[in-house]
Coordinates of C-alpha atoms in Angstrom, one line a residue:
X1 CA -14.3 7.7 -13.4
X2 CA -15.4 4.8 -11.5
X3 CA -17.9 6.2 -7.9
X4 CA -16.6 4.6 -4.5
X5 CA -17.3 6.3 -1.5
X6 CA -13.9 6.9 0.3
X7 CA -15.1 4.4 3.2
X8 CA -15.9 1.7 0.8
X9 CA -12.4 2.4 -0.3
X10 CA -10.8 2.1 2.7
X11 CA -13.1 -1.2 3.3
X12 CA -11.2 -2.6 0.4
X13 CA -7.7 -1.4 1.7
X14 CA -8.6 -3.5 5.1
X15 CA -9.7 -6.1 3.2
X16 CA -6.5 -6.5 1.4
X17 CA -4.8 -6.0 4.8
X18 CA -6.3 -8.9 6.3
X19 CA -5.6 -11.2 3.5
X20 CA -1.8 -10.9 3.9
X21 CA -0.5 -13.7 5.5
X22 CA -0.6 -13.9 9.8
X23 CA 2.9 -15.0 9.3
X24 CA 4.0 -12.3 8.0
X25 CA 1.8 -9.7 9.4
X26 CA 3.4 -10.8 12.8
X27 CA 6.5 -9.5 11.2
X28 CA 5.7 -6.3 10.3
X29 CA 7.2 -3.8 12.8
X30 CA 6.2 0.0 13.2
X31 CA 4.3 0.6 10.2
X32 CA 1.1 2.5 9.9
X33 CA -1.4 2.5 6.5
X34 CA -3.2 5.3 5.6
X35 CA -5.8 5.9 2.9
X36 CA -5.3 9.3 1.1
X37 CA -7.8 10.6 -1.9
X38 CA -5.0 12.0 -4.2
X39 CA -1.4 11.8 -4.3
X40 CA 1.4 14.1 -4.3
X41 CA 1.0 16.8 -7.5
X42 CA 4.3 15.8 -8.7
X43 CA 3.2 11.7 -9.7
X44 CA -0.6 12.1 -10.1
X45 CA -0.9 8.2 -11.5
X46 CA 0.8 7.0 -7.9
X47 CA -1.2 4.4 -7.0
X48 CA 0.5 3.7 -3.2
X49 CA 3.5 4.9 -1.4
X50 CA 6.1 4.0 0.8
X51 CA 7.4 5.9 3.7
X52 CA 10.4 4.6 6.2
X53 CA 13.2 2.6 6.7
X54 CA 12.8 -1.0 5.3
X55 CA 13.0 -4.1 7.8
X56 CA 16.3 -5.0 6.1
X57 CA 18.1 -1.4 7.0
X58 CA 17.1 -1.0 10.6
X59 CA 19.6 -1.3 13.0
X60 CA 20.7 -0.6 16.5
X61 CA 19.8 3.0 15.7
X62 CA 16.6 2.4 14.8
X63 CA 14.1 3.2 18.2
X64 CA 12.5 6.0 18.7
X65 CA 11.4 6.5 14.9
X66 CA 7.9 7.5 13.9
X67 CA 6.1 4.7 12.2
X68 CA 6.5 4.1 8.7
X69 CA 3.4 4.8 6.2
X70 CA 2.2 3.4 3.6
X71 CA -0.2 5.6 1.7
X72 CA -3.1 4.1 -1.0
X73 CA -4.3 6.9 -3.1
X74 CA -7.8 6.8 -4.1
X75 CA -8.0 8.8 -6.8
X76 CA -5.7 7.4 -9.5
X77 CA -6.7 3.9 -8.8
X78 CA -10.3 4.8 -9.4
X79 CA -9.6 6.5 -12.5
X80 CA -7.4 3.8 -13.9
X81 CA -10.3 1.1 -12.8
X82 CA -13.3 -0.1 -15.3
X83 CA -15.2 -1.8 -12.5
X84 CA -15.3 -3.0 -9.0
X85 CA -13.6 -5.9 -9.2
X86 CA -10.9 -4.1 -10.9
X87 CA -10.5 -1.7 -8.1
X88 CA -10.4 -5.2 -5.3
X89 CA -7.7 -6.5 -7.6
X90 CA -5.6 -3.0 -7.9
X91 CA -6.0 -2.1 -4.6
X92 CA -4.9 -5.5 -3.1
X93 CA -1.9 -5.5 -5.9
X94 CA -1.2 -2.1 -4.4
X95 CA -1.5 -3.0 -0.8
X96 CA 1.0 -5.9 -1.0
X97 CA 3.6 -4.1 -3.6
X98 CA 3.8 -1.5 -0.8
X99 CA 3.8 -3.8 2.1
X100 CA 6.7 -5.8 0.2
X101 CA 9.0 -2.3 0.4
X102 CA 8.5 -2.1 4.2
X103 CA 9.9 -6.0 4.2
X104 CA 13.1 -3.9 1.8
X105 CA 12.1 -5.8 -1.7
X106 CA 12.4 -3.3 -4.4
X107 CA 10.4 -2.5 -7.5
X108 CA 12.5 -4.9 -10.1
X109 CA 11.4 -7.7 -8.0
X110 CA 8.3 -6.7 -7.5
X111 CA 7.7 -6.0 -11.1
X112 CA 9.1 -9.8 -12.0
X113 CA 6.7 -10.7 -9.7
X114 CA 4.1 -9.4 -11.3
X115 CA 3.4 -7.0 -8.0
X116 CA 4.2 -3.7 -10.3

């Protein structure tokens, strides 16, 4: 398995934060990210995770709410990794697949995409 200290992990989380588009980073609404060493037991490849109610299906309802999370998982995308450019690429992949599920696009799309 590939070494990366979990901060130089999370460095390359922010990194992939900040290059997401302003545009649409302004749009992003009650969301936090989190970086989590392994995943739930039951999907031990997960590489990310999200948490919430999607842009597209808030409504009046929605106030009140505890943010939404999205969760990178160290762990699996460290083992799947040969090197560290593989882990900037998989992360960022990771960050935006997860980021595109808080905007409501789902995995089909993201997977034609070529965010899967």
């Amino acid at each position: 398995m590939l070494e990366m200290t979990r901060e130089e992990f999370e460095e390359l989380v922010a990194e992939a934060l900040d290059r997401i588009p302003p545009e649409l980073t302004r749009l992003m609404d009650n969301v936090a990210v989190f970086v989590e060493d392994e995943p739930p037991a039951e999907d031990p490849q997960l590489l990310g995770l999200y948490e919430g109610t999607p842009l597209t299906e808030r409504g009046e309802w929605y106030a009140g709410v505890l943010p939404d999370r999205i969760t990178i998982f160290r762990g699996p995308t460290l083992r799947m990794c040969e090197s560290r450019e593989d882990v900037v690429v998989e992360t960022e992949v990771t960050v935006v697949h997860e980021i595109a599920h808080h905007f409501g696009i789902d995995d089909a799309r993201l997977h034609s995409l070529g965010y899967g």
